[in-house]
Tab-separated table of C-alpha atoms and ligand atoms in Angstrom:
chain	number	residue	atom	x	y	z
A	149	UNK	CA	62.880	95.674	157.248
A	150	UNK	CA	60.726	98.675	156.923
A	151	UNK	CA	57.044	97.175	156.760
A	152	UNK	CA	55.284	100.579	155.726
A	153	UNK	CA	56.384	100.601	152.492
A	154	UNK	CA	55.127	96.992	151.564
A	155	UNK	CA	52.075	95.424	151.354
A	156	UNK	CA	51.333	92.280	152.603
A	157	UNK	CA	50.478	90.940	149.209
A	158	UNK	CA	53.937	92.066	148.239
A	159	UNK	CA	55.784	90.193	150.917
A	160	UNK	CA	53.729	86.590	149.750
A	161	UNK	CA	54.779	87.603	145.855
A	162	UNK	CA	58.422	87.645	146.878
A	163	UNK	CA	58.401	84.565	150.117
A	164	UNK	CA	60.491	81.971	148.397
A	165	UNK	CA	58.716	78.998	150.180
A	166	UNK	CA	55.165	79.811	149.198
A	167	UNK	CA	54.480	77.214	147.058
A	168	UNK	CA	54.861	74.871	150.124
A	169	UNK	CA	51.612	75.695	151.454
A	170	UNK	CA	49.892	73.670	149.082
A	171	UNK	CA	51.429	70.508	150.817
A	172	UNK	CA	49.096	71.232	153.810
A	173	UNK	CA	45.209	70.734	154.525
A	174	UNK	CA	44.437	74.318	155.698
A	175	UNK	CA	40.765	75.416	156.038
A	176	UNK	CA	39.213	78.216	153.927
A	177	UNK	CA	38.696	81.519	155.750
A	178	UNK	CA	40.232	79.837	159.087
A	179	UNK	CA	43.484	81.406	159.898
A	180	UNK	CA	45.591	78.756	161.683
A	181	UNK	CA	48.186	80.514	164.268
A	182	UNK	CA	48.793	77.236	166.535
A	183	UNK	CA	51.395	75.292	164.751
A	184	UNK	CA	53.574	75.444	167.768
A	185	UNK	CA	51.162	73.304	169.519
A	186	UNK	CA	50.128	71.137	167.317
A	187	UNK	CA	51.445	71.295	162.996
A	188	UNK	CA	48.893	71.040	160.163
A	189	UNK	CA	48.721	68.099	158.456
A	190	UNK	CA	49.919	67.359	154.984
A	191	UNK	CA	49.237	65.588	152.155
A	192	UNK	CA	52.424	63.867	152.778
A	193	UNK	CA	51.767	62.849	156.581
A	194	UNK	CA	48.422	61.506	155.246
A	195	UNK	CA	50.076	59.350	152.552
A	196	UNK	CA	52.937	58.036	154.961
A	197	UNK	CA	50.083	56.885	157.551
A	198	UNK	CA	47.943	55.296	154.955
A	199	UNK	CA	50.682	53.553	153.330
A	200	UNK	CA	51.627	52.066	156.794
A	201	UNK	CA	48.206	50.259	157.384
A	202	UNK	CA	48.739	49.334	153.457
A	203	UNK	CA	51.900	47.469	154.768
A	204	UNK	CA	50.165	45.807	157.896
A	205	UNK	CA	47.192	44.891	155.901
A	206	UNK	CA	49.304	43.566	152.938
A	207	UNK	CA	52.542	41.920	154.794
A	208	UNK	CA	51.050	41.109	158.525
A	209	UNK	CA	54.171	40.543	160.602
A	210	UNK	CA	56.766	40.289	157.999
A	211	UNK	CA	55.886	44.083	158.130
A	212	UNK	CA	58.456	44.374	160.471
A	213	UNK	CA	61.268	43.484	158.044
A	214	UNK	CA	59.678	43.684	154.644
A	215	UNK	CA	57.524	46.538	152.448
A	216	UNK	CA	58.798	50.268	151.274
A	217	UNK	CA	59.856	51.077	155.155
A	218	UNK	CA	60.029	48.255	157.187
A	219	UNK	CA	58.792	49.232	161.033
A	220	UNK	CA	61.853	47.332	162.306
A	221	UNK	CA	64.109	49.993	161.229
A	222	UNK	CA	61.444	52.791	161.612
A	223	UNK	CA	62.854	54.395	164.333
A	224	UNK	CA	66.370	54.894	162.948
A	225	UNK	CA	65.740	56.000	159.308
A	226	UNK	CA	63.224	58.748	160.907
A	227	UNK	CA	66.323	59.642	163.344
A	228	UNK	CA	68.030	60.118	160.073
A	229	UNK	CA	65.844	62.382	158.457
A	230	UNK	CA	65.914	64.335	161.820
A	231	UNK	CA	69.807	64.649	162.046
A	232	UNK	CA	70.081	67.718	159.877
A	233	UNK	CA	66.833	69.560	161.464
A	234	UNK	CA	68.993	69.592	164.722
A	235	UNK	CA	72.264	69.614	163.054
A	236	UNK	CA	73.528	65.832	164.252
A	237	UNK	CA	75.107	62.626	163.006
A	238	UNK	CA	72.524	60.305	161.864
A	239	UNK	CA	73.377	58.002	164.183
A	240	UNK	CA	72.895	60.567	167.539
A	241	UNK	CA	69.160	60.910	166.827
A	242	UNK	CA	66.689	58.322	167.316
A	243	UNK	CA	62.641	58.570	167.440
A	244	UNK	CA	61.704	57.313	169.926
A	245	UNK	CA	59.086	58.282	173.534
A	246	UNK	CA	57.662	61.588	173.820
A	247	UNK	CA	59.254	64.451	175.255
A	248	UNK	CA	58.214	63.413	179.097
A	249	UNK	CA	59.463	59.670	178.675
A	250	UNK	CA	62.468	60.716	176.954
A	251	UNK	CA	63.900	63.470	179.970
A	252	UNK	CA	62.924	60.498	181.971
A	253	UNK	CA	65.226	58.690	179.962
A	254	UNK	CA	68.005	61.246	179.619
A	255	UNK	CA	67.691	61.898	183.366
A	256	UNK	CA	67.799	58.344	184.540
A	257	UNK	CA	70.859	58.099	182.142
A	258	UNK	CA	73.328	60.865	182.557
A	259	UNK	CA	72.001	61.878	186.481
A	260	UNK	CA	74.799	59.866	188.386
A	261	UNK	CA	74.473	62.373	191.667
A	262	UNK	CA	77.377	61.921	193.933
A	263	UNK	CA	77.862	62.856	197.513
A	264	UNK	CA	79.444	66.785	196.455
A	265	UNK	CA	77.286	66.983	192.585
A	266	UNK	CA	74.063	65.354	193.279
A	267	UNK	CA	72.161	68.930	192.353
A	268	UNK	CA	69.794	69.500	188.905
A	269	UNK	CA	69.971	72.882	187.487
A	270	UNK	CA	66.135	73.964	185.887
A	271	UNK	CA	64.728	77.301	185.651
A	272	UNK	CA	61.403	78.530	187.017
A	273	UNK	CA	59.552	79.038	183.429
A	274	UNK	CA	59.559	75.361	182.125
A	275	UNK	CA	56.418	73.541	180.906
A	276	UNK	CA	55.687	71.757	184.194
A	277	UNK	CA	56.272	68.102	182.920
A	278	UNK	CA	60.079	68.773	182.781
A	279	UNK	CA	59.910	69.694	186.234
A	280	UNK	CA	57.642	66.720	187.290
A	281	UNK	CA	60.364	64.307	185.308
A	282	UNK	CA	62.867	66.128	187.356
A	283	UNK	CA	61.389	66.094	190.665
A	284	UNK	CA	60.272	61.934	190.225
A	285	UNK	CA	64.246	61.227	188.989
A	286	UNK	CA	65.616	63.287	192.034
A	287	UNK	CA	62.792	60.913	194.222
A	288	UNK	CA	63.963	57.925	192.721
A	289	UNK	CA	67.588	58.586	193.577
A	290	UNK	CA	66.708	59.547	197.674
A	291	UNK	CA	67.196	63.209	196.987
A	292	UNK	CA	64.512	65.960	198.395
A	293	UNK	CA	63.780	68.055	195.541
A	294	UNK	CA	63.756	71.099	198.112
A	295	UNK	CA	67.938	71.173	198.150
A	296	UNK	CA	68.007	68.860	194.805
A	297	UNK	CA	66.254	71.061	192.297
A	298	UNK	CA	67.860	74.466	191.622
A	299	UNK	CA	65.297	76.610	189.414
A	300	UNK	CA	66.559	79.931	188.581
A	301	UNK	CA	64.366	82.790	188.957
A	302	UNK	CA	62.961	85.000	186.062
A	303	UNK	CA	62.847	88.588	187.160
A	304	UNK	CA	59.826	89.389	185.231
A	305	UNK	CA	57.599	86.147	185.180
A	306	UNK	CA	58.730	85.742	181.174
A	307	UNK	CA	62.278	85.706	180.702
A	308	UNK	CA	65.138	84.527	181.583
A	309	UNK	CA	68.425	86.412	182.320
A	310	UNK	CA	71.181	83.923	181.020
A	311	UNK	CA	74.031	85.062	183.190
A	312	UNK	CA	71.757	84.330	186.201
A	313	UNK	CA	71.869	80.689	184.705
A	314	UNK	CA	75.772	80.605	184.415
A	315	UNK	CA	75.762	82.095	187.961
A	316	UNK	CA	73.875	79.337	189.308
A	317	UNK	CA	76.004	76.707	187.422
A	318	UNK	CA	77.592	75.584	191.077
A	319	UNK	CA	79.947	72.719	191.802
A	320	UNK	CA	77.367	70.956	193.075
A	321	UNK	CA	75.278	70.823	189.570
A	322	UNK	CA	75.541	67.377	188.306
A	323	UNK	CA	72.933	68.116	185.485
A	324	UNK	CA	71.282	71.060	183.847
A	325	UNK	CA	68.148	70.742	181.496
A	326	UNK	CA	66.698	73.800	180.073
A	327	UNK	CA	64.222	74.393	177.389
A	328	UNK	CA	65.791	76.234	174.444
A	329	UNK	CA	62.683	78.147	173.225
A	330	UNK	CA	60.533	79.495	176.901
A	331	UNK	CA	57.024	78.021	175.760
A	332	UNK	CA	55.014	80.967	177.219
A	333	UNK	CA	57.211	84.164	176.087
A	334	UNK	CA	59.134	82.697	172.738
A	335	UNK	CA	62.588	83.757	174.522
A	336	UNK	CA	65.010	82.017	172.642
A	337	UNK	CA	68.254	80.765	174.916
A	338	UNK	CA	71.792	81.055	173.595
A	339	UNK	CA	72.561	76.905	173.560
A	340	UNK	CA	76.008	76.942	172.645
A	341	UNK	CA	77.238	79.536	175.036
A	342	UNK	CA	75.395	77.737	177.887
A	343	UNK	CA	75.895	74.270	176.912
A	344	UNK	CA	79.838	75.242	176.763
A	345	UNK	CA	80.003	77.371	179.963
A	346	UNK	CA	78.055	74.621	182.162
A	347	UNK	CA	80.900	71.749	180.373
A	348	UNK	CA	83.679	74.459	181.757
A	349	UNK	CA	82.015	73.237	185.123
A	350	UNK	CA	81.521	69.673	184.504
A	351	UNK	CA	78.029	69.762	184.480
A	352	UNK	CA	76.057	67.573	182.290
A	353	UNK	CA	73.554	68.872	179.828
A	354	UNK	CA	70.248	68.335	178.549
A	355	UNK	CA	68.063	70.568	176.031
A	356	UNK	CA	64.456	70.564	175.526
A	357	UNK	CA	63.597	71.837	172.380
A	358	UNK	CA	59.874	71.337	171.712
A	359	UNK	CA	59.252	75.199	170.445
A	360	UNK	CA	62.667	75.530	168.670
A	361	UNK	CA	63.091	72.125	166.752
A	362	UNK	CA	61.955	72.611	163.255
A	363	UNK	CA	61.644	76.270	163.727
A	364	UNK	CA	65.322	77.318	164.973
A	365	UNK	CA	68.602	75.864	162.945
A	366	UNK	CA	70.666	74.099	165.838
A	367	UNK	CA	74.324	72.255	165.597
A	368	UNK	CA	73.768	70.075	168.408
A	369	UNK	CA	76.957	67.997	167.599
A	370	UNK	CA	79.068	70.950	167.200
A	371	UNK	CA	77.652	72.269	169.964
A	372	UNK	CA	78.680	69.391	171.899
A	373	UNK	CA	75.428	69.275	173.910
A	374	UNK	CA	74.845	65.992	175.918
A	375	UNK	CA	71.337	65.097	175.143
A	376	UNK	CA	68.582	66.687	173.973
A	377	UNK	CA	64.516	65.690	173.217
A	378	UNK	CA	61.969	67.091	171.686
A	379	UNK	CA	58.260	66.531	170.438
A	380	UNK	CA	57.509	65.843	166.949
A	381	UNK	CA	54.139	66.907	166.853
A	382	UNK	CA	54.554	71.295	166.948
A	383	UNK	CA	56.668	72.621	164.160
A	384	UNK	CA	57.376	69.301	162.808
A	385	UNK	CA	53.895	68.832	161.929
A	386	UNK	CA	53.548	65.070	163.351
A	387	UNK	CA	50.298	64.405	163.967
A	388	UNK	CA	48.877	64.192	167.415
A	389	UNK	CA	51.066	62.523	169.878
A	390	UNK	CA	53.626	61.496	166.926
A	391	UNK	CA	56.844	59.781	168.436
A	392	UNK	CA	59.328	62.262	169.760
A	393	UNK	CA	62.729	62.844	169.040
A	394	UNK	CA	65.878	62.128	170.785
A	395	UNK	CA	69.897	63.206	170.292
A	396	UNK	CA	72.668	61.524	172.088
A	397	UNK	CA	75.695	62.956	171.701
A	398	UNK	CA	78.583	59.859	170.130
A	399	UNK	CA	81.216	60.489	172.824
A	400	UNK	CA	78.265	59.148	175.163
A	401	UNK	CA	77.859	56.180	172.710
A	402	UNK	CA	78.519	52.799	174.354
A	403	UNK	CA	76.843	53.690	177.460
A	404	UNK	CA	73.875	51.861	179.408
A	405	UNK	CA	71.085	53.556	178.926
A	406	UNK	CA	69.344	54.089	182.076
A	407	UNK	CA	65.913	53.063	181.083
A	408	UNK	CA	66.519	49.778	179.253
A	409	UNK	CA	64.577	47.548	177.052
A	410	UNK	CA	65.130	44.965	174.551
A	411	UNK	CA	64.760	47.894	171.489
A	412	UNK	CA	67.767	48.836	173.854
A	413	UNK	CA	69.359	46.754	171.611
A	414	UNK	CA	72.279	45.982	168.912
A	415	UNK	CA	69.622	45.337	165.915
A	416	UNK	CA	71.293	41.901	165.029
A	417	UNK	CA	71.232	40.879	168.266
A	418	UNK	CA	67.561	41.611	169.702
A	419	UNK	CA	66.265	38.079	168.197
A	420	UNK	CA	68.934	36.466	169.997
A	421	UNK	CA	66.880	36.783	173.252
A	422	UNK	CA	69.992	37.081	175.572
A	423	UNK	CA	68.831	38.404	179.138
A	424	UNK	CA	72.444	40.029	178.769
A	425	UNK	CA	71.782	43.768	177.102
A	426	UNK	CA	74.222	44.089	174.485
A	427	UNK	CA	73.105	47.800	173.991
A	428	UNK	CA	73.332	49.184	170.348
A	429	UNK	CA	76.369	51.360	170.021
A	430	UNK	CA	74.325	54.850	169.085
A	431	UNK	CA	71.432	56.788	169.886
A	432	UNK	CA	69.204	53.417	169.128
A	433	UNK	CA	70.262	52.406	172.547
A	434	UNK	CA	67.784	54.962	174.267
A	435	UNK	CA	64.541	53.548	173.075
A	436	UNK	CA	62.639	51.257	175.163
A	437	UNK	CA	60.128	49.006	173.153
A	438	UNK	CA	58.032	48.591	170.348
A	439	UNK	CA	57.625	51.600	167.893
A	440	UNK	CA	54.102	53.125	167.859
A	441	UNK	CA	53.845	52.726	163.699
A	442	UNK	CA	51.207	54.829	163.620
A	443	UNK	CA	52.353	57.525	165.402
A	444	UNK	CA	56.226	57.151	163.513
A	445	UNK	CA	54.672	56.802	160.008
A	446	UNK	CA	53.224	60.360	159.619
A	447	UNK	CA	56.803	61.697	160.068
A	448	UNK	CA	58.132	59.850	156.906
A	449	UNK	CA	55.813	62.337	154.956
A	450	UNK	CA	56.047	65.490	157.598
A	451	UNK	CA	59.784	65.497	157.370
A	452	UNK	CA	60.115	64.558	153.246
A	453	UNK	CA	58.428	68.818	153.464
A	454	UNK	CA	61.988	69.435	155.143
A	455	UNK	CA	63.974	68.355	152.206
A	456	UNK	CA	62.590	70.641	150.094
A	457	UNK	CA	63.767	73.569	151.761
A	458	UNK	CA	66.125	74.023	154.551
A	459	UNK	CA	66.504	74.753	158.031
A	460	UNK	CA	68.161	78.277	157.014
A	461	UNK	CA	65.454	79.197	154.723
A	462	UNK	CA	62.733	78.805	157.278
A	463	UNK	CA	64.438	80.623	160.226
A	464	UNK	CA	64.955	83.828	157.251
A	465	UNK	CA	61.008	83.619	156.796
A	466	UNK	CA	59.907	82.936	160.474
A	467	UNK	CA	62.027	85.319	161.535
A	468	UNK	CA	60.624	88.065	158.689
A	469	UNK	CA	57.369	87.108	159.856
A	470	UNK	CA	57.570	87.609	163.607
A	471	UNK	CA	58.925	90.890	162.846
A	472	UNK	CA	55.968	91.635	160.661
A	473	UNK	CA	53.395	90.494	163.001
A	474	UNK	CA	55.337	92.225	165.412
A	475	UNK	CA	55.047	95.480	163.130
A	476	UNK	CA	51.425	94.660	162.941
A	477	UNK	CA	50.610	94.044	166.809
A	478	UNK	CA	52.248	97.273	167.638
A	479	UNK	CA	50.278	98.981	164.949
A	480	UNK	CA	46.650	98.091	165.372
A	481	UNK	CA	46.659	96.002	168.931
A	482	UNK	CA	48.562	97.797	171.339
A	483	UNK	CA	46.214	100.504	172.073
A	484	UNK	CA	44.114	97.849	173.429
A	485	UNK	CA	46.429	97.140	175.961
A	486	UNK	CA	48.269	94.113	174.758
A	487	UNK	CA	51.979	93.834	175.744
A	488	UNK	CA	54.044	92.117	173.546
A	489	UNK	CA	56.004	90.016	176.100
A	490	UNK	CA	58.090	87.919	173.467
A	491	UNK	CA	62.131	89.469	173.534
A	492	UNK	CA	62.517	92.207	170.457
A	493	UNK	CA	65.668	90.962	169.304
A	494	UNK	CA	65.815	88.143	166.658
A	495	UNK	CA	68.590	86.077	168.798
A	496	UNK	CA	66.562	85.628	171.252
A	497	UNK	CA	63.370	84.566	169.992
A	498	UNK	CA	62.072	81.499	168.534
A	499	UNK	CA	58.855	81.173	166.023
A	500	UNK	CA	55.966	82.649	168.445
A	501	UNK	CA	55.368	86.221	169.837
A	502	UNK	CA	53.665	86.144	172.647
A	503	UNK	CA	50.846	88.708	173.763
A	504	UNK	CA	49.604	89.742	177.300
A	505	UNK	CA	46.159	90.733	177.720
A	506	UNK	CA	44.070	90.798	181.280
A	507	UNK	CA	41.330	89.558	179.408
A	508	UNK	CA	42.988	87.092	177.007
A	509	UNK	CA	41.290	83.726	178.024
A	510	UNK	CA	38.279	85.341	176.375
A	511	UNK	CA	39.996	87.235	173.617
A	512	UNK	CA	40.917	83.992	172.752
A	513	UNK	CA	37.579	82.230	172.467
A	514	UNK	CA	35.924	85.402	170.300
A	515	UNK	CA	38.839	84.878	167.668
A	516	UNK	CA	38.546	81.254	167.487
A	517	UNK	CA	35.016	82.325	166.745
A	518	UNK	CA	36.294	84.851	163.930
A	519	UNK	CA	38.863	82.506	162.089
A	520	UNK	CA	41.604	82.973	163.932
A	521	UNK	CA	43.314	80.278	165.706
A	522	UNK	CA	45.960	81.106	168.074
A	523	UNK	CA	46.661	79.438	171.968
A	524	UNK	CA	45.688	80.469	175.523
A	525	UNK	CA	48.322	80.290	178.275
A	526	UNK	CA	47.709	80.995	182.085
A	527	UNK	CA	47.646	83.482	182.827
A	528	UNK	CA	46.653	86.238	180.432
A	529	UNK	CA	48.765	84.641	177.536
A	530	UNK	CA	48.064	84.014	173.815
A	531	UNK	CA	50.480	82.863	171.653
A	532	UNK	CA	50.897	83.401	167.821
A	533	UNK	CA	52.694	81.254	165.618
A	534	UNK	CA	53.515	81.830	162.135
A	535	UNK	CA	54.594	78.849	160.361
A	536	UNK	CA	57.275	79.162	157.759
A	537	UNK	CA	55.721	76.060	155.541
A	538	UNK	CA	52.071	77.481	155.390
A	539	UNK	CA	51.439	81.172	157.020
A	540	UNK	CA	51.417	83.099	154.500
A	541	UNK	CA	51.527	87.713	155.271
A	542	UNK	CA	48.289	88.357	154.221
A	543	UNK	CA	47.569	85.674	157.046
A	544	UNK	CA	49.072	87.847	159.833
A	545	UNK	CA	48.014	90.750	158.589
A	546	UNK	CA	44.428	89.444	158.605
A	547	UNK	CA	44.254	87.757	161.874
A	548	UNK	CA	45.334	91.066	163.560
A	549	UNK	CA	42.599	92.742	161.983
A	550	UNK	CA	40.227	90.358	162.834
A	551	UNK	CA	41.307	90.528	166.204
A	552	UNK	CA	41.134	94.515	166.632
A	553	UNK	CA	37.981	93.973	165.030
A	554	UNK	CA	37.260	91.510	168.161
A	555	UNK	CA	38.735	94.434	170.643
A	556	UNK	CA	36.583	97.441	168.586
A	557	UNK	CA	33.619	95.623	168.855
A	558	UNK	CA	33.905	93.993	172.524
A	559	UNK	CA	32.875	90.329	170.793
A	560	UNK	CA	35.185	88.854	173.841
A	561	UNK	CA	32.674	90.089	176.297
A	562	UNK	CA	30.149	87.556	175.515
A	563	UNK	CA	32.459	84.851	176.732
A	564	UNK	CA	33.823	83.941	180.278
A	565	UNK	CA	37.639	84.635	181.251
A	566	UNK	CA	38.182	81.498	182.147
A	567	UNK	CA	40.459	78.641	180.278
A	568	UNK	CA	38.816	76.134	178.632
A	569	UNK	CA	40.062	72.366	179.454
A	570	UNK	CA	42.450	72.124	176.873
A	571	UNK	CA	44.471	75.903	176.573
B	679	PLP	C1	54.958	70.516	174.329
B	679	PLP	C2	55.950	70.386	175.426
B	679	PLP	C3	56.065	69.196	176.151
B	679	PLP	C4	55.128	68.037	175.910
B	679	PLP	O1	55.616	66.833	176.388
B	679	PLP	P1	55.012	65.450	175.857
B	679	PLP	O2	55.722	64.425	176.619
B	679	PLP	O3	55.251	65.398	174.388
B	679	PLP	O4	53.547	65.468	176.154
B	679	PLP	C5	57.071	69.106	177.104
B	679	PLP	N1	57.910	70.145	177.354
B	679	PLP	C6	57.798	71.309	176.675
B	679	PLP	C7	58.744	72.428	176.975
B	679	PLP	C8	56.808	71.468	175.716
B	679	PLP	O5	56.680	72.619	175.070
């Protein structure tokens, strides 16, 4: 699309999911560009919560069973309402962990080294907790992560070059996890083709998708990927630390799960209080105990948002309005030396663009200042994230003014370049 001819205001008259951003609790004047961190919340996340403590403060421990959404079932009807997000069967998905518990899971489940596969396939760019899951599994099975852990190499610290991942699919791969969406550049990886090429070499696999779920359509079934997890609480618009998300593929149904526990469990059979695991025959089987209510009950409302639109419908806006704020950056930024470091084309990036900027860690404290809230990465990186439900043009076009205004003035100078705690 050809931005020059079109105003901003223009592009919010004609957005078919505009009226969506009136579900969500967004501050006047503040411009909120972090969504793949951590989602707004809605009015519907609010009410889901709330009605939850309703339930424990009405019903006590018949909670469990009785009330509007009984928390023993919790974790399965929100699997449910995640299936067609990541394009499974209602019974492969299953909330459950968070993102690091659940590769701990996945690992512990499908990594069965033997003495000629005993290998996992990463890549050099993932958010370090995947490699820290990796590295304790590979420990806990005898293995030195030295000749265990195979992390391909980016050539230019952002991206990845996907045949360099099919040429490192050896013989000796038992699993490969990968992250679908890079969380520092926004490259988006081609999940089908690699899923299928690592199968042609027997190689188990694994997805992360915490920056594509909610933002990217995916057909995990069809797809035939393994396992997958993800995090609730970025696109998805969760709530801090909401219960993650996790797909099993049915052919692996009937399995042990690695990491059991007695929510392990066929439903009608956890009261029975066997010390025999009679594992439930579908994604169910992966969680471990008790659902966190509170931290499950937001996503009753967040995900209700998804029904009214559809996982095709907010790829066509996010991807309109990457390409706008790429129009934009180019425009007015990048004569202040930012590099957009986020790949051009659309099949290959998910819902952030990524900047570069030597003096970023500051940038990014004099726009929080100015109403603009975006992300810091180390080194140099700030992310922007439109958000399909509630970013509206003018949005974007505003927060790159009020950021050149930032780089006219020198604001950023007043600040250290240094990260803050949290970045
Ligand atoms: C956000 C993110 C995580 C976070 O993991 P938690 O267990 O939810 O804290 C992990 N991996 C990636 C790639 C992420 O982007």
């Amino acid at each position: 699309m050809n931005f020059s001819d079109v105003s901003a205001e223009q592009l919010d008259e004609i957005d078919p999911l505009r009226q969506l951003r009136q579900e969500f609790y967004l501050r006047d004047s503040i411009i909120y560009l972090d969504g793949n961190s951590l989602g707004v919340a809605s009015k519907a996340a609010e009410k889901a919560l709330l009605s939850c403590f309703e339930d424990w403060k009405h019903y006590g421990i018949d909670g469990w069973t009785q009330g509007e959404r009984p928390w023993f079932f919790a974790a399965e009807t929100i699997g449910k309402m995640l299936a067609p997000i990541v394009g499974a069967k209602p019974e492969e998905v299953i909330a459950t962990g968070s993102i690091s518990v659940n590769i701990h899971q996945g690992l512990a489940s499908f990594f069965r080294p033997e003495a000629k596969r005993n290998k996992i396939l990463a890549d050099s760019l993932n958010f370090p907790t995947d490699i820290y899951a990796i590295k304790s599994q590979l420990k806990l099975h005898g293995l030195d992560e030295e000749h265990h852990l195979v992390q391909v190499a980016s050539s230019d610290g952002y991206t990845l070059n996907e045949q360099d991942i099919i040429a490192a699919m050896d013989d000796d791969i038992a699993v490969m996890l990968l992250p679908s969406v890079l969380y520092c550049s926004g490259q988006l990886l081609d999940i089908e083709c690699l899923t299928s090429e690592a199968h042609k070499r027997g190689i188990i696999v694994g997805w992360d998708l915490a920056h594509s779920v909610g933002s990217v359509p995916h057909k995990l079934h069809d797809w035939n990927v393994d396992f997958a997890v993800w995090c609730n609480y970025k696109y998805l618009n969760g709530g801090p630390g909401a219960v993650g998300g996790m797909f099993i593929h049915e052919r692996h149904f009937g399995r042990e799960p690695g990491l059991a526990g007695w929510f392990s469990s066929e439903k009608t059979k956890q009261f029975d209080m066997e010390h025999h695991l009679t594992a439930a025959n579908n994604a169910g089987a992966y969680q471990i105990g008790t659902s966190n209510m509170f931290s499950l009950a937001p996503l009753y409302g967040a995900l209700s948002l998804y029904e009214k639109t559809s996982m095709a419908a907010i790829r066509t806006k996010s991807s309109k309005q990457t390409d706008f704020l790429i129009y934009c950056i180019e425009k007015d930024l990048c004569q202040f030396g930012f590099k957009i470091v986020t790949p051009r084309e659309l099949e290959k990036r998910g819902g952030h663009i990524s900047i570069y900027h030597p003096e970023a860690a500051r940038i990014t404290k004099a726009m929080k200042t100015a109403g603009v809230i975006p992300d810091y990465r180390h080194p140099g990186i700030i992310r922007l994230a439109p958000i399909a439900f509630y970013t509206s043009y003018r949005d974007i076009e505003n927060a790159v003014q009020r950021i050149q205004c930032i780089m006219k003035n020198r604001s950023f100078e007043k600040y250290q370049n240094a990260r803050d705690i949290v970045a």
